[in-house]
mmCIF file of N, CA and C in Angstrom:
data_model
loop_
_atom_site.group_PDB
_atom_site.id
_atom_site.type_symbol
_atom_site.label_atom_id
_atom_site.label_comp_id
_atom_site.label_asym_id
_atom_site.label_seq_id
_atom_site.Cartn_x
_atom_site.Cartn_y
_atom_site.Cartn_z
ATOM 1 N N MET D 519 0.929 -1.084 -0.145
ATOM 2 C CA MET D 519 0.285 0.040 0.604
ATOM 3 C C MET D 519 1.265 1.479 0.170
ATOM 4 N N ALA D 520 0.389 2.213 -0.761
ATOM 5 C CA ALA D 520 1.090 3.319 -0.684
ATOM 6 C C ALA D 520 0.378 4.849 -0.194
ATOM 7 N N ILE D 521 0.902 5.487 0.791
ATOM 8 C CA ILE D 521 -0.139 6.162 1.223
ATOM 9 C C ILE D 521 0.513 8.121 0.597
ATOM 10 N N ASN D 522 0.011 9.176 0.395
ATOM 11 C CA ASN D 522 1.075 9.872 -0.104
ATOM 12 C C ASN D 522 0.628 10.822 1.051
ATOM 13 N N ASN D 523 1.607 11.478 1.836
ATOM 14 C CA ASN D 523 1.879 12.652 2.779
ATOM 15 C C ASN D 523 2.345 13.667 2.215
ATOM 16 N N GLY D 524 3.413 13.887 1.289
ATOM 17 C CA GLY D 524 4.469 14.445 0.941
ATOM 18 C C GLY D 524 4.227 15.958 0.439
ATOM 19 N N ASN D 525 4.698 16.068 -0.424
ATOM 20 C CA ASN D 525 5.067 17.726 -0.962
ATOM 21 C C ASN D 525 3.675 17.999 -2.078
ATOM 22 N N THR D 526 2.814 18.220 -2.659
ATOM 23 C CA THR D 526 2.299 17.833 -3.250
ATOM 24 C C THR D 526 3.216 19.475 -4.130
ATOM 25 N N ASP D 527 4.096 19.987 -4.096
ATOM 26 C CA ASP D 527 4.544 20.805 -4.786
ATOM 27 C C ASP D 527 5.344 19.616 -6.517
ATOM 28 N N PHE D 528 6.146 18.265 -6.227
ATOM 29 C CA PHE D 528 6.292 17.572 -6.710
ATOM 30 C C PHE D 528 5.305 16.549 -7.525
ATOM 31 N N GLY D 529 4.321 16.937 -7.040
ATOM 32 C CA GLY D 529 2.802 15.279 -7.446
ATOM 33 C C GLY D 529 3.335 13.986 -7.888
ATOM 34 N N LEU D 530 4.065 13.334 -6.090
ATOM 35 C CA LEU D 530 4.644 12.610 -5.929
ATOM 36 C C LEU D 530 3.595 11.963 -5.773
ATOM 37 N N ARG D 531 3.689 10.338 -6.367
ATOM 38 C CA ARG D 531 3.343 9.425 -6.817
ATOM 39 C C ARG D 531 4.105 8.166 -5.725
ATOM 40 N N VAL D 532 3.454 7.239 -5.299
ATOM 41 C CA VAL D 532 4.294 6.335 -5.124
ATOM 42 C C VAL D 532 2.858 4.675 -5.350
ATOM 43 N N THR D 533 3.475 3.985 -5.432
ATOM 44 C CA THR D 533 2.738 3.051 -6.146
ATOM 45 C C THR D 533 3.099 1.544 -6.198
ATOM 46 N N LYS D 534 2.520 0.498 -5.187
ATOM 47 C CA LYS D 534 3.253 -1.012 -5.005
ATOM 48 C C LYS D 534 3.272 -1.586 -5.922
ATOM 49 N N THR D 535 4.196 -1.958 -6.844
ATOM 50 C CA THR D 535 4.224 -3.044 -8.527
ATOM 51 C C THR D 535 4.302 -4.098 -8.121
ATOM 52 N N GLY D 536 4.557 -5.046 -8.691
ATOM 53 C CA GLY D 536 4.737 -6.660 -8.151
ATOM 54 C C GLY D 536 4.790 -7.125 -6.821
ATOM 55 N N ILE D 537 5.122 -8.079 -5.838
ATOM 56 C CA ILE D 537 5.287 -8.114 -5.170
ATOM 57 C C ILE D 537 5.885 -7.389 -4.016
ATOM 58 N N LYS D 538 7.687 -6.700 -4.004
ATOM 59 C CA LYS D 538 8.397 -6.252 -2.967
ATOM 60 C C LYS D 538 8.926 -4.672 -4.079
ATOM 61 N N SER D 539 7.823 -4.112 -4.699
ATOM 62 C CA SER D 539 9.181 -3.122 -5.667
ATOM 63 C C SER D 539 7.235 -2.126 -5.538
ATOM 64 N N LEU D 540 8.447 -0.880 -5.254
ATOM 65 C CA LEU D 540 7.432 0.517 -5.858
ATOM 66 C C LEU D 540 7.207 1.526 -6.672
ATOM 67 N N ARG D 541 7.141 1.825 -7.588
ATOM 68 C CA ARG D 541 7.227 2.659 -8.956
ATOM 69 C C ARG D 541 6.540 3.878 -8.227
ATOM 70 N N ILE D 542 7.548 4.765 -8.533
ATOM 71 C CA ILE D 542 7.673 5.956 -7.310
ATOM 72 C C ILE D 542 7.450 6.987 -8.995
ATOM 73 N N SER D 543 6.826 8.027 -8.551
ATOM 74 C CA SER D 543 7.336 9.328 -9.871
ATOM 75 C C SER D 543 6.514 10.632 -9.494
ATOM 76 N N TRP D 544 7.261 11.413 -10.194
ATOM 77 C CA TRP D 544 7.137 13.207 -9.670
ATOM 78 C C TRP D 544 7.686 14.098 -10.703
ATOM 79 N N SER D 545 7.258 14.911 -10.685
ATOM 80 C CA SER D 545 7.563 16.057 -12.033
ATOM 81 C C SER D 545 7.308 17.445 -10.853
ATOM 82 N N LYS D 546 8.056 18.059 -11.729
ATOM 83 C CA LYS D 546 8.046 20.155 -10.334
ATOM 84 C C LYS D 546 8.325 20.790 -11.923
ATOM 85 N N ARG D 547 7.392 21.430 -12.312
ATOM 86 C CA ARG D 547 7.569 22.637 -13.345
ATOM 87 C C ARG D 547 8.968 23.626 -12.558
ATOM 88 N N GLY D 548 9.508 24.240 -13.373
ATOM 89 C CA GLY D 548 10.971 24.438 -13.082
ATOM 90 C C GLY D 548 12.114 23.576 -12.276
ATOM 91 N N GLY D 549 11.777 22.345 -12.617
ATOM 92 C CA GLY D 549 12.376 21.210 -12.418
ATOM 93 C C GLY D 549 13.246 20.974 -10.766
ATOM 94 N N ILE D 550 13.815 20.235 -10.156
ATOM 95 C CA ILE D 550 13.917 19.850 -8.607
ATOM 96 C C ILE D 550 14.358 20.589 -7.889
ATOM 97 N N GLY D 551 15.869 21.332 -8.300
ATOM 98 C CA GLY D 551 16.897 22.555 -7.728
ATOM 99 C C GLY D 551 18.337 21.372 -7.513
ATOM 100 N N TYR D 552 18.874 22.439 -6.910
ATOM 101 C CA TYR D 552 19.983 21.998 -6.671
ATOM 102 C C TYR D 552 20.406 20.681 -6.441
ATOM 103 N N ASN D 553 21.030 20.042 -6.086
ATOM 104 C CA ASN D 553 21.575 18.496 -5.078
ATOM 105 C C ASN D 553 19.948 18.006 -5.064
ATOM 106 N N GLY D 554 18.760 18.020 -5.649
ATOM 107 C CA GLY D 554 17.250 17.142 -5.022
ATOM 108 C C GLY D 554 17.608 15.769 -5.805
ATOM 109 N N SER D 555 16.994 15.445 -4.795
ATOM 110 C CA SER D 555 17.309 13.369 -4.649
ATOM 111 C C SER D 555 16.390 13.094 -4.631
ATOM 112 N N ILE D 556 15.578 11.576 -4.481
ATOM 113 C CA ILE D 556 14.865 10.733 -3.898
ATOM 114 C C ILE D 556 15.947 9.598 -3.015
ATOM 115 N N GLN D 557 14.668 9.662 -1.818
ATOM 116 C CA GLN D 557 15.416 8.579 -0.417
ATOM 117 C C GLN D 557 14.324 7.828 -0.406
ATOM 118 N N VAL D 558 14.351 6.945 -0.542
ATOM 119 C CA VAL D 558 13.023 5.216 0.171
ATOM 120 C C VAL D 558 13.321 5.023 1.149
ATOM 121 N N GLN D 559 13.445 4.917 2.745
ATOM 122 C CA GLN D 559 13.610 4.526 4.205
ATOM 123 C C GLN D 559 12.671 3.398 4.411
ATOM 124 N N ARG D 560 13.032 2.567 5.079
ATOM 125 C CA ARG D 560 12.535 1.764 6.104
ATOM 126 C C ARG D 560 11.814 2.722 7.454
ATOM 127 N N PRO D 561 10.704 2.547 7.620
ATOM 128 C CA PRO D 561 10.522 3.127 9.029
ATOM 129 C C PRO D 561 10.924 2.690 10.164
ATOM 130 N N GLY D 562 10.763 1.289 10.247
ATOM 131 C CA GLY D 562 11.357 1.312 11.629
ATOM 132 C C GLY D 562 12.799 1.034 11.847
ATOM 133 N N ASP D 563 14.051 1.195 11.438
ATOM 134 C CA ASP D 563 15.256 1.642 11.739
ATOM 135 C C ASP D 563 15.200 2.382 11.000
ATOM 136 N N GLY D 564 14.961 3.269 9.841
ATOM 137 C CA GLY D 564 15.518 4.437 9.386
ATOM 138 C C GLY D 564 15.760 3.986 8.340
ATOM 139 N N GLU D 565 16.580 2.968 8.093
ATOM 140 C CA GLU D 565 17.372 2.568 6.758
ATOM 141 C C GLU D 565 17.220 3.322 5.626
ATOM 142 N N VAL D 566 17.892 4.328 4.772
ATOM 143 C CA VAL D 566 17.384 4.303 3.671
ATOM 144 C C VAL D 566 18.258 3.258 2.609
ATOM 145 N N ILE D 567 17.321 2.834 1.997
ATOM 146 C CA ILE D 567 17.439 1.354 0.820
ATOM 147 C C ILE D 567 17.899 2.188 -0.577
ATOM 148 N N PHE D 568 17.285 2.914 -0.876
ATOM 149 C CA PHE D 568 17.749 3.863 -1.931
ATOM 150 C C PHE D 568 17.816 5.393 -2.636
ATOM 151 N N THR D 569 18.841 5.934 -3.436
ATOM 152 C CA THR D 569 18.465 6.879 -3.288
ATOM 153 C C THR D 569 19.152 7.467 -4.807
ATOM 154 N N LYS D 570 18.454 8.510 -5.104
ATOM 155 C CA LYS D 570 18.637 8.729 -6.297
ATOM 156 C C LYS D 570 18.851 10.111 -6.587
ATOM 157 N N THR D 571 19.905 10.951 -6.808
ATOM 158 C CA THR D 571 20.173 12.342 -7.532
ATOM 159 C C THR D 571 19.656 12.705 -8.321
ATOM 160 N N TYR D 572 19.506 13.696 -8.651
ATOM 161 C CA TYR D 572 19.259 14.789 -10.070
ATOM 162 C C TYR D 572 20.258 15.454 -10.319
ATOM 163 N N ASN D 573 20.121 16.113 -11.768
ATOM 164 C CA ASN D 573 20.539 17.074 -12.323
ATOM 165 C C ASN D 573 19.221 18.185 -11.854
ATOM 166 N N GLN D 574 19.840 19.511 -11.697
ATOM 167 C CA GLN D 574 19.412 20.400 -11.252
ATOM 168 C C GLN D 574 17.781 21.071 -11.981
ATOM 169 N N SER D 575 17.713 20.702 -12.879
ATOM 170 C CA SER D 575 17.137 21.053 -14.245
ATOM 171 C C SER D 575 16.318 20.109 -14.586
ATOM 172 N N THR D 576 16.178 18.805 -13.370
ATOM 173 C CA THR D 576 15.272 17.472 -13.923
ATOM 174 C C THR D 576 14.221 18.075 -13.527
ATOM 175 N N THR D 577 13.021 18.144 -14.069
ATOM 176 C CA THR D 577 11.725 17.866 -14.292
ATOM 177 C C THR D 577 10.592 16.775 -14.174
ATOM 178 N N ARG D 578 11.255 15.915 -14.127
ATOM 179 C CA ARG D 578 10.118 14.875 -13.664
ATOM 180 C C ARG D 578 10.873 13.474 -13.941
ATOM 181 N N ASP D 579 10.627 12.207 -13.440
ATOM 182 C CA ASP D 579 10.971 11.337 -13.178
ATOM 183 C C ASP D 579 10.494 9.592 -12.703
ATOM 184 N N SER D 580 10.513 8.749 -13.324
ATOM 185 C CA SER D 580 9.701 7.613 -13.156
ATOM 186 C C SER D 580 10.568 6.344 -12.707
ATOM 187 N N ILE D 581 10.228 6.166 -11.624
ATOM 188 C CA ILE D 581 11.720 4.462 -11.707
ATOM 189 C C ILE D 581 11.089 3.635 -10.770
ATOM 190 N N THR D 582 10.865 2.508 -10.724
ATOM 191 C CA THR D 582 11.328 1.115 -9.944
ATOM 192 C C THR D 582 11.994 1.040 -9.236
ATOM 193 N N VAL D 583 11.437 0.816 -7.867
ATOM 194 C CA VAL D 583 13.087 0.420 -6.442
ATOM 195 C C VAL D 583 12.608 -1.013 -5.773
ATOM 196 N N GLU D 584 13.203 -2.236 -5.908
ATOM 197 C CA GLU D 584 13.038 -2.845 -5.613
ATOM 198 C C GLU D 584 13.504 -3.257 -3.655
ATOM 199 N N THR D 585 12.133 -3.774 -2.721
ATOM 200 C CA THR D 585 12.392 -3.616 -2.015
ATOM 201 C C THR D 585 12.322 -4.709 -0.938
ATOM 202 N N PRO D 586 13.931 -4.813 0.256
ATOM 203 C CA PRO D 586 13.708 -6.084 0.649
ATOM 204 C C PRO D 586 12.602 -7.092 1.088
ATOM 205 N N TYR D 587 11.677 -5.933 1.914
ATOM 206 C CA TYR D 587 11.007 -6.629 3.057
ATOM 207 C C TYR D 587 9.740 -6.160 2.382
ATOM 208 N N PHE D 588 8.329 -6.693 2.692
ATOM 209 C CA PHE D 588 7.274 -6.294 2.394
ATOM 210 C C PHE D 588 7.045 -5.748 3.797
ATOM 211 N N GLY D 589 6.006 -4.286 3.600
ATOM 212 C CA GLY D 589 5.805 -3.354 4.207
ATOM 213 C C GLY D 589 6.216 -2.101 4.157
ATOM 214 N N GLU D 590 5.946 -0.852 4.295
ATOM 215 C CA GLU D 590 5.847 0.184 4.362
ATOM 216 C C GLU D 590 7.017 1.199 4.014
ATOM 217 N N TYR D 591 7.004 1.832 3.360
ATOM 218 C CA TYR D 591 8.807 2.425 3.309
ATOM 219 C C TYR D 591 8.083 4.290 3.494
ATOM 220 N N LYS D 592 9.169 5.207 3.345
ATOM 221 C CA LYS D 592 9.051 6.525 3.231
ATOM 222 C C LYS D 592 9.970 6.668 1.540
ATOM 223 N N VAL D 593 9.227 7.702 1.351
ATOM 224 C CA VAL D 593 10.045 8.362 0.482
ATOM 225 C C VAL D 593 9.588 9.828 0.226
ATOM 226 N N HIS D 594 10.917 10.451 0.745
ATOM 227 C CA HIS D 594 11.349 11.371 0.475
ATOM 228 C C HIS D 594 11.826 13.079 -0.892
ATOM 229 N N ILE D 595 11.245 12.983 -1.007
ATOM 230 C CA ILE D 595 11.873 14.436 -2.007
ATOM 231 C C ILE D 595 12.903 15.262 -1.371
ATOM 232 N N LYS D 596 14.590 15.376 -1.450
ATOM 233 C CA LYS D 596 14.677 16.297 -1.424
ATOM 234 C C LYS D 596 15.528 17.803 -2.853
ATOM 235 N N ALA D 597 15.347 19.002 -1.945
ATOM 236 C CA ALA D 597 15.433 19.988 -3.125
ATOM 237 C C ALA D 597 16.668 20.979 -2.715
ATOM 238 N N ASN D 598 17.276 21.541 -3.505
ATOM 239 C CA ASN D 598 18.127 22.971 -2.653
ATOM 240 C C ASN D 598 17.232 23.826 -3.755
ATOM 241 N N ASN D 599 16.312 25.342 -3.466
ATOM 242 C CA ASN D 599 15.898 25.531 -4.417
ATOM 243 C C ASN D 599 16.622 27.023 -4.335
ATOM 244 N N GLY D 600 17.469 27.451 -3.120
ATOM 245 C CA GLY D 600 17.302 28.398 -2.656
ATOM 246 C C GLY D 600 18.919 28.888 -3.081
#
């Protein structure tokens, strides 16, 4: 199950695909900003299981992340537009 509690400026969508994978997509007009990244984190122990960094002008992406275990995961978008 995917729960979206994130920043709606990025149009973040997370859905479960397959048995143990997440489909993550986002878009932001004007780009993600300097040092933008996506992180997938296990909520139990906080371990980051996946990170992807972007060029500041990247405006959208769609990726599939294989997760090591069943359960809920947190997806963070980090951007610095300053």
